[in-house]
mmCIF file with all atom_site columns, C-alpha atoms in Angstrom:
data_model
loop_
_atom_site.group_PDB
_atom_site.id
_atom_site.type_symbol
_atom_site.label_atom_id
_atom_site.label_alt_id
_atom_site.label_comp_id
_atom_site.label_asym_id
_atom_site.label_entity_id
_atom_site.label_seq_id
_atom_site.pdbx_PDB_ins_code
_atom_site.Cartn_x
_atom_site.Cartn_y
_atom_site.Cartn_z
_atom_site.occupancy
_atom_site.B_iso_or_equiv
_atom_site.pdbx_formal_charge
_atom_site.auth_seq_id
_atom_site.auth_comp_id
_atom_site.auth_asym_id
_atom_site.auth_atom_id
_atom_site.pdbx_PDB_model_num
ATOM 1   C CA . MET A 1 1   ? 98.259 122.407 128.011 1.00 47.00 ? 965  MET A CA 1
ATOM 2   C CA . LEU A 1 2   ? 95.632 119.696 128.570 1.00 52.00 ? 966  LEU A CA 1
ATOM 3   C CA . ILE A 1 3   ? 91.958 120.467 128.435 1.00 54.00 ? 967  ILE A CA 1
ATOM 4   C CA . HIS A 1 4   ? 89.909 118.121 130.647 1.00 60.00 ? 968  HIS A CA 1
ATOM 5   C CA . ASN A 1 5   ? 86.531 117.018 129.516 1.00 68.00 ? 969  ASN A CA 1
ATOM 6   C CA . LYS A 1 6   ? 84.063 117.594 132.354 1.00 70.00 ? 970  LYS A CA 1
ATOM 7   C CA . GLY A 1 7   ? 82.152 114.380 131.550 1.00 70.00 ? 971  GLY A CA 1
ATOM 8   C CA . VAL A 1 8   ? 85.277 112.249 131.725 1.00 77.00 ? 972  VAL A CA 1
ATOM 9   C CA . MET A 1 9   ? 86.255 113.765 135.083 1.00 79.00 ? 973  MET A CA 1
ATOM 10  C CA . MET A 1 10  ? 82.801 113.084 136.532 1.00 79.00 ? 974  MET A CA 1
ATOM 11  C CA . ASP A 1 11  ? 82.962 109.500 135.328 1.00 86.00 ? 975  ASP A CA 1
ATOM 12  C CA . PHE A 1 12  ? 86.336 109.129 137.017 1.00 87.00 ? 976  PHE A CA 1
ATOM 13  C CA . VAL A 1 13  ? 84.974 110.609 140.288 1.00 87.00 ? 977  VAL A CA 1
ATOM 14  C CA . TRP A 1 14  ? 81.978 108.242 140.254 1.00 90.00 ? 978  TRP A CA 1
ATOM 15  C CA . LEU A 1 15  ? 84.228 105.282 139.516 1.00 92.00 ? 979  LEU A CA 1
ATOM 16  C CA . LEU A 1 16  ? 86.562 106.302 142.336 1.00 93.00 ? 980  LEU A CA 1
ATOM 17  C CA . LEU A 1 17  ? 83.605 106.642 144.782 1.00 94.00 ? 981  LEU A CA 1
ATOM 18  C CA . LEU A 1 18  ? 82.267 103.257 143.709 1.00 95.00 ? 982  LEU A CA 1
ATOM 19  C CA . GLY A 1 19  ? 85.690 101.673 144.246 1.00 95.00 ? 983  GLY A CA 1
ATOM 20  C CA . MET A 1 20  ? 86.000 103.222 147.701 1.00 96.00 ? 984  MET A CA 1
ATOM 21  C CA . ALA A 1 21  ? 82.526 101.948 148.640 1.00 95.00 ? 985  ALA A CA 1
ATOM 22  C CA . PHE A 1 22  ? 83.471 98.439  147.487 1.00 95.00 ? 986  PHE A CA 1
ATOM 23  C CA . VAL A 1 23  ? 86.698 98.486  149.545 1.00 96.00 ? 987  VAL A CA 1
ATOM 24  C CA . TYR A 1 24  ? 84.784 99.800  152.606 1.00 95.00 ? 988  TYR A CA 1
ATOM 25  C CA . ALA A 1 25  ? 82.144 97.044  152.292 1.00 91.00 ? 989  ALA A CA 1
ATOM 26  C CA . PHE A 1 26  ? 84.872 94.411  151.949 1.00 94.00 ? 990  PHE A CA 1
ATOM 27  C CA . LEU A 1 27  ? 86.717 95.635  155.064 1.00 95.00 ? 991  LEU A CA 1
ATOM 28  C CA . LEU A 1 28  ? 83.483 95.850  157.043 1.00 92.00 ? 992  LEU A CA 1
ATOM 29  C CA . GLN A 1 29  ? 82.611 92.262  156.066 1.00 93.00 ? 993  GLN A CA 1
ATOM 30  C CA . ARG A 1 30  ? 86.054 91.071  157.190 1.00 95.00 ? 994  ARG A CA 1
ATOM 31  C CA . LYS A 1 31  ? 85.599 92.813  160.540 1.00 96.00 ? 995  LYS A CA 1
ATOM 32  C CA . GLN A 1 32  ? 82.189 91.168  160.947 1.00 95.00 ? 996  GLN A CA 1
ATOM 33  C CA . ASP A 1 33  ? 83.694 87.753  160.133 1.00 95.00 ? 997  ASP A CA 1
ATOM 34  C CA . GLU A 1 34  ? 86.410 88.235  162.749 1.00 96.00 ? 998  GLU A CA 1
ATOM 35  C CA . THR A 1 35  ? 83.810 89.319  165.321 1.00 96.00 ? 999  THR A CA 1
ATOM 36  C CA . ALA A 1 36  ? 81.649 86.265  164.550 1.00 96.00 ? 1000 ALA A CA 1
ATOM 37  C CA . ILE A 1 37  ? 84.567 83.860  164.998 1.00 97.00 ? 1001 ILE A CA 1
ATOM 38  C CA . LYS A 1 38  ? 85.598 85.454  168.311 1.00 97.00 ? 1002 LYS A CA 1
ATOM 39  C CA . LEU A 1 39  ? 81.997 85.438  169.534 1.00 97.00 ? 1003 LEU A CA 1
ATOM 40  C CA . ALA A 1 40  ? 81.413 81.821  168.433 1.00 97.00 ? 1004 ALA A CA 1
ATOM 41  C CA . LYS A 1 41  ? 84.511 80.696  170.304 1.00 97.00 ? 1005 LYS A CA 1
ATOM 42  C CA . HIS A 1 42  ? 83.341 82.502  173.435 1.00 97.00 ? 1006 HIS A CA 1
ATOM 43  C CA . LEU A 1 43  ? 79.804 81.082  173.229 1.00 96.00 ? 1007 LEU A CA 1
ATOM 44  C CA . CYS A 1 44  ? 81.085 77.517  172.713 1.00 95.00 ? 1008 CYS A CA 1
ATOM 45  C CA . LYS A 1 45  ? 83.439 77.906  175.702 1.00 96.00 ? 1009 LYS A CA 1
ATOM 46  C CA . GLN A 1 46  ? 80.558 79.245  177.770 1.00 95.00 ? 1010 GLN A CA 1
ATOM 47  C CA . GLN A 1 47  ? 78.439 76.186  176.886 1.00 94.00 ? 1011 GLN A CA 1
ATOM 48  C CA . GLU A 1 48  ? 81.429 73.843  177.456 1.00 94.00 ? 1012 GLU A CA 1
ATOM 49  C CA . LEU A 1 49  ? 81.524 72.835  173.784 1.00 95.00 ? 1013 LEU A CA 1
ATOM 50  C CA . GLN A 1 50  ? 84.507 72.320  171.517 1.00 96.00 ? 1014 GLN A CA 1
ATOM 51  C CA . PHE A 1 51  ? 84.581 75.017  168.772 1.00 97.00 ? 1015 PHE A CA 1
ATOM 52  C CA . LEU A 1 52  ? 85.470 73.523  165.378 1.00 96.00 ? 1016 LEU A CA 1
ATOM 53  C CA . GLU A 1 53  ? 84.888 76.213  162.760 1.00 96.00 ? 1017 GLU A CA 1
ATOM 54  C CA . CYS A 1 54  ? 82.727 79.161  161.752 1.00 96.00 ? 1018 CYS A CA 1
ATOM 55  C CA . ALA A 1 55  ? 81.578 80.022  158.219 1.00 96.00 ? 1019 ALA A CA 1
ATOM 56  C CA . ARG A 1 56  ? 79.505 82.867  156.831 1.00 96.00 ? 1020 ARG A CA 1
ATOM 57  C CA . GLY A 1 57  ? 76.112 81.721  155.679 1.00 94.00 ? 1021 GLY A CA 1
ATOM 58  C CA . THR A 1 58  ? 73.403 83.989  154.349 1.00 93.00 ? 1022 THR A CA 1
ATOM 59  C CA . HIS A 1 59  ? 72.644 87.678  154.337 1.00 90.00 ? 1023 HIS A CA 1
ATOM 60  C CA . GLN A 1 60  ? 69.138 88.979  154.854 1.00 90.00 ? 1024 GLN A CA 1
ATOM 61  C CA . PHE A 1 61  ? 67.537 92.442  154.899 1.00 88.00 ? 1025 PHE A CA 1
ATOM 62  C CA . SER A 1 62  ? 64.466 92.479  157.129 1.00 84.00 ? 1026 SER A CA 1
ATOM 63  C CA . LYS A 1 63  ? 62.637 94.354  159.852 1.00 80.00 ? 1027 LYS A CA 1
ATOM 64  C CA . LEU A 1 64  ? 63.473 94.124  163.566 1.00 77.00 ? 1028 LEU A CA 1
ATOM 65  C CA . ASP A 1 65  ? 61.828 96.435  166.103 1.00 82.00 ? 1029 ASP A CA 1
ATOM 66  C CA . ASN A 1 66  ? 60.166 98.418  163.276 1.00 86.00 ? 1030 ASN A CA 1
ATOM 67  C CA . ARG A 1 67  ? 63.540 99.176  161.698 1.00 86.00 ? 1031 ARG A CA 1
ATOM 68  C CA . TRP A 1 68  ? 65.081 97.662  158.570 1.00 88.00 ? 1032 TRP A CA 1
ATOM 69  C CA . ARG A 1 69  ? 68.366 95.926  159.296 1.00 87.00 ? 1033 ARG A CA 1
ATOM 70  C CA . TRP A 1 70  ? 70.995 93.853  157.516 1.00 88.00 ? 1034 TRP A CA 1
ATOM 71  C CA . PHE A 1 71  ? 71.475 90.419  159.114 1.00 93.00 ? 1035 PHE A CA 1
ATOM 72  C CA . THR A 1 72  ? 74.234 87.891  158.573 1.00 95.00 ? 1036 THR A CA 1
ATOM 73  C CA . SER A 1 73  ? 74.004 84.247  159.615 1.00 96.00 ? 1037 SER A CA 1
ATOM 74  C CA . TYR A 1 74  ? 77.040 82.122  160.429 1.00 97.00 ? 1038 TYR A CA 1
ATOM 75  C CA . GLN A 1 75  ? 77.225 78.358  160.679 1.00 97.00 ? 1039 GLN A CA 1
ATOM 76  C CA . VAL A 1 76  ? 79.214 77.367  163.750 1.00 97.00 ? 1040 VAL A CA 1
ATOM 77  C CA . ASP A 1 77  ? 80.447 73.770  163.874 1.00 97.00 ? 1041 ASP A CA 1
ATOM 78  C CA . PHE A 1 78  ? 81.048 72.353  167.338 1.00 97.00 ? 1042 PHE A CA 1
ATOM 79  C CA . SER A 1 79  ? 81.465 69.072  169.155 1.00 96.00 ? 1043 SER A CA 1
ATOM 80  C CA . SER A 1 80  ? 80.085 68.092  172.521 1.00 92.00 ? 1044 SER A CA 1
ATOM 81  C CA . ASP A 1 81  ? 81.953 64.819  172.985 1.00 92.00 ? 1045 ASP A CA 1
ATOM 82  C CA . GLY A 1 82  ? 85.014 65.089  170.707 1.00 88.00 ? 1046 GLY A CA 1
ATOM 83  C CA . GLU A 1 83  ? 83.571 62.565  168.181 1.00 90.00 ? 1047 GLU A CA 1
ATOM 84  C CA . SER A 1 84  ? 80.371 64.024  166.778 1.00 93.00 ? 1048 SER A CA 1
ATOM 85  C CA . ARG A 1 85  ? 79.910 67.259  164.853 1.00 95.00 ? 1049 ARG A CA 1
ATOM 86  C CA . TYR A 1 86  ? 76.926 69.608  165.122 1.00 96.00 ? 1050 TYR A CA 1
ATOM 87  C CA . GLN A 1 87  ? 76.057 72.909  163.502 1.00 96.00 ? 1051 GLN A CA 1
ATOM 88  C CA . ALA A 1 88  ? 74.680 75.917  165.327 1.00 97.00 ? 1052 ALA A CA 1
ATOM 89  C CA . GLU A 1 89  ? 73.524 79.222  163.863 1.00 97.00 ? 1053 GLU A CA 1
ATOM 90  C CA . LEU A 1 90  ? 74.933 82.575  164.967 1.00 97.00 ? 1054 LEU A CA 1
ATOM 91  C CA . ARG A 1 91  ? 73.136 85.744  163.810 1.00 96.00 ? 1055 ARG A CA 1
ATOM 92  C CA . LEU A 1 92  ? 74.628 89.203  163.763 1.00 95.00 ? 1056 LEU A CA 1
ATOM 93  C CA . SER A 1 93  ? 73.289 92.601  162.770 1.00 92.00 ? 1057 SER A CA 1
ATOM 94  C CA . GLY A 1 94  ? 76.346 94.534  161.755 1.00 88.00 ? 1058 GLY A CA 1
ATOM 95  C CA . LEU A 1 95  ? 78.750 93.792  164.599 1.00 92.00 ? 1059 LEU A CA 1
ATOM 96  C CA . ARG A 1 96  ? 75.991 93.221  167.157 1.00 93.00 ? 1060 ARG A CA 1
ATOM 97  C CA . TYR A 1 97  ? 75.075 89.793  168.488 1.00 95.00 ? 1061 TYR A CA 1
ATOM 98  C CA . LEU A 1 98  ? 71.446 88.770  167.918 1.00 93.00 ? 1062 LEU A CA 1
ATOM 99  C CA . SER A 1 99  ? 71.137 85.052  168.603 1.00 94.00 ? 1063 SER A CA 1
ATOM 100 C CA . PHE A 1 100 ? 72.940 81.729  168.932 1.00 96.00 ? 1064 PHE A CA 1
ATOM 101 C CA . GLN A 1 101 ? 70.758 78.710  168.204 1.00 95.00 ? 1065 GLN A CA 1
ATOM 102 C CA . LEU A 1 102 ? 72.110 75.341  169.264 1.00 95.00 ? 1066 LEU A CA 1
ATOM 103 C CA . PRO A 1 103 ? 70.600 72.128  167.929 1.00 93.00 ? 1067 PRO A CA 1
ATOM 104 C CA . PRO A 1 104 ? 70.015 69.170  170.258 1.00 91.00 ? 1068 PRO A CA 1
ATOM 105 C CA . TYR A 1 105 ? 73.353 67.413  170.899 1.00 88.00 ? 1069 TYR A CA 1
ATOM 106 C CA . ARG A 1 106 ? 74.762 64.472  172.858 1.00 85.00 ? 1070 ARG A CA 1
ATOM 107 C CA . ILE A 1 107 ? 76.347 65.193  176.175 1.00 82.00 ? 1071 ILE A CA 1
#
């Protein structure tokens, strides 16, 4: 008959919860990346631009409308004429669209 040490079991439970939180955060980040790419393609099509690629940039924790929120910026590469390459910034809060800032580009 095995006698379990209560401290060892609690350590295991905390480690298990930490692992589950890590997996959840990873899956949530992947879903946000997929949402950003889909949204970037849509915004480029709407502006009649050629979508090239989208990459996650920075994370930021700041206040918006008197509430603290987690923001993620994405760099969206696009072309307006098929030859030049420009970089726009797409900002999301969770899975919600915040802004899409286009730099000046040639038409």
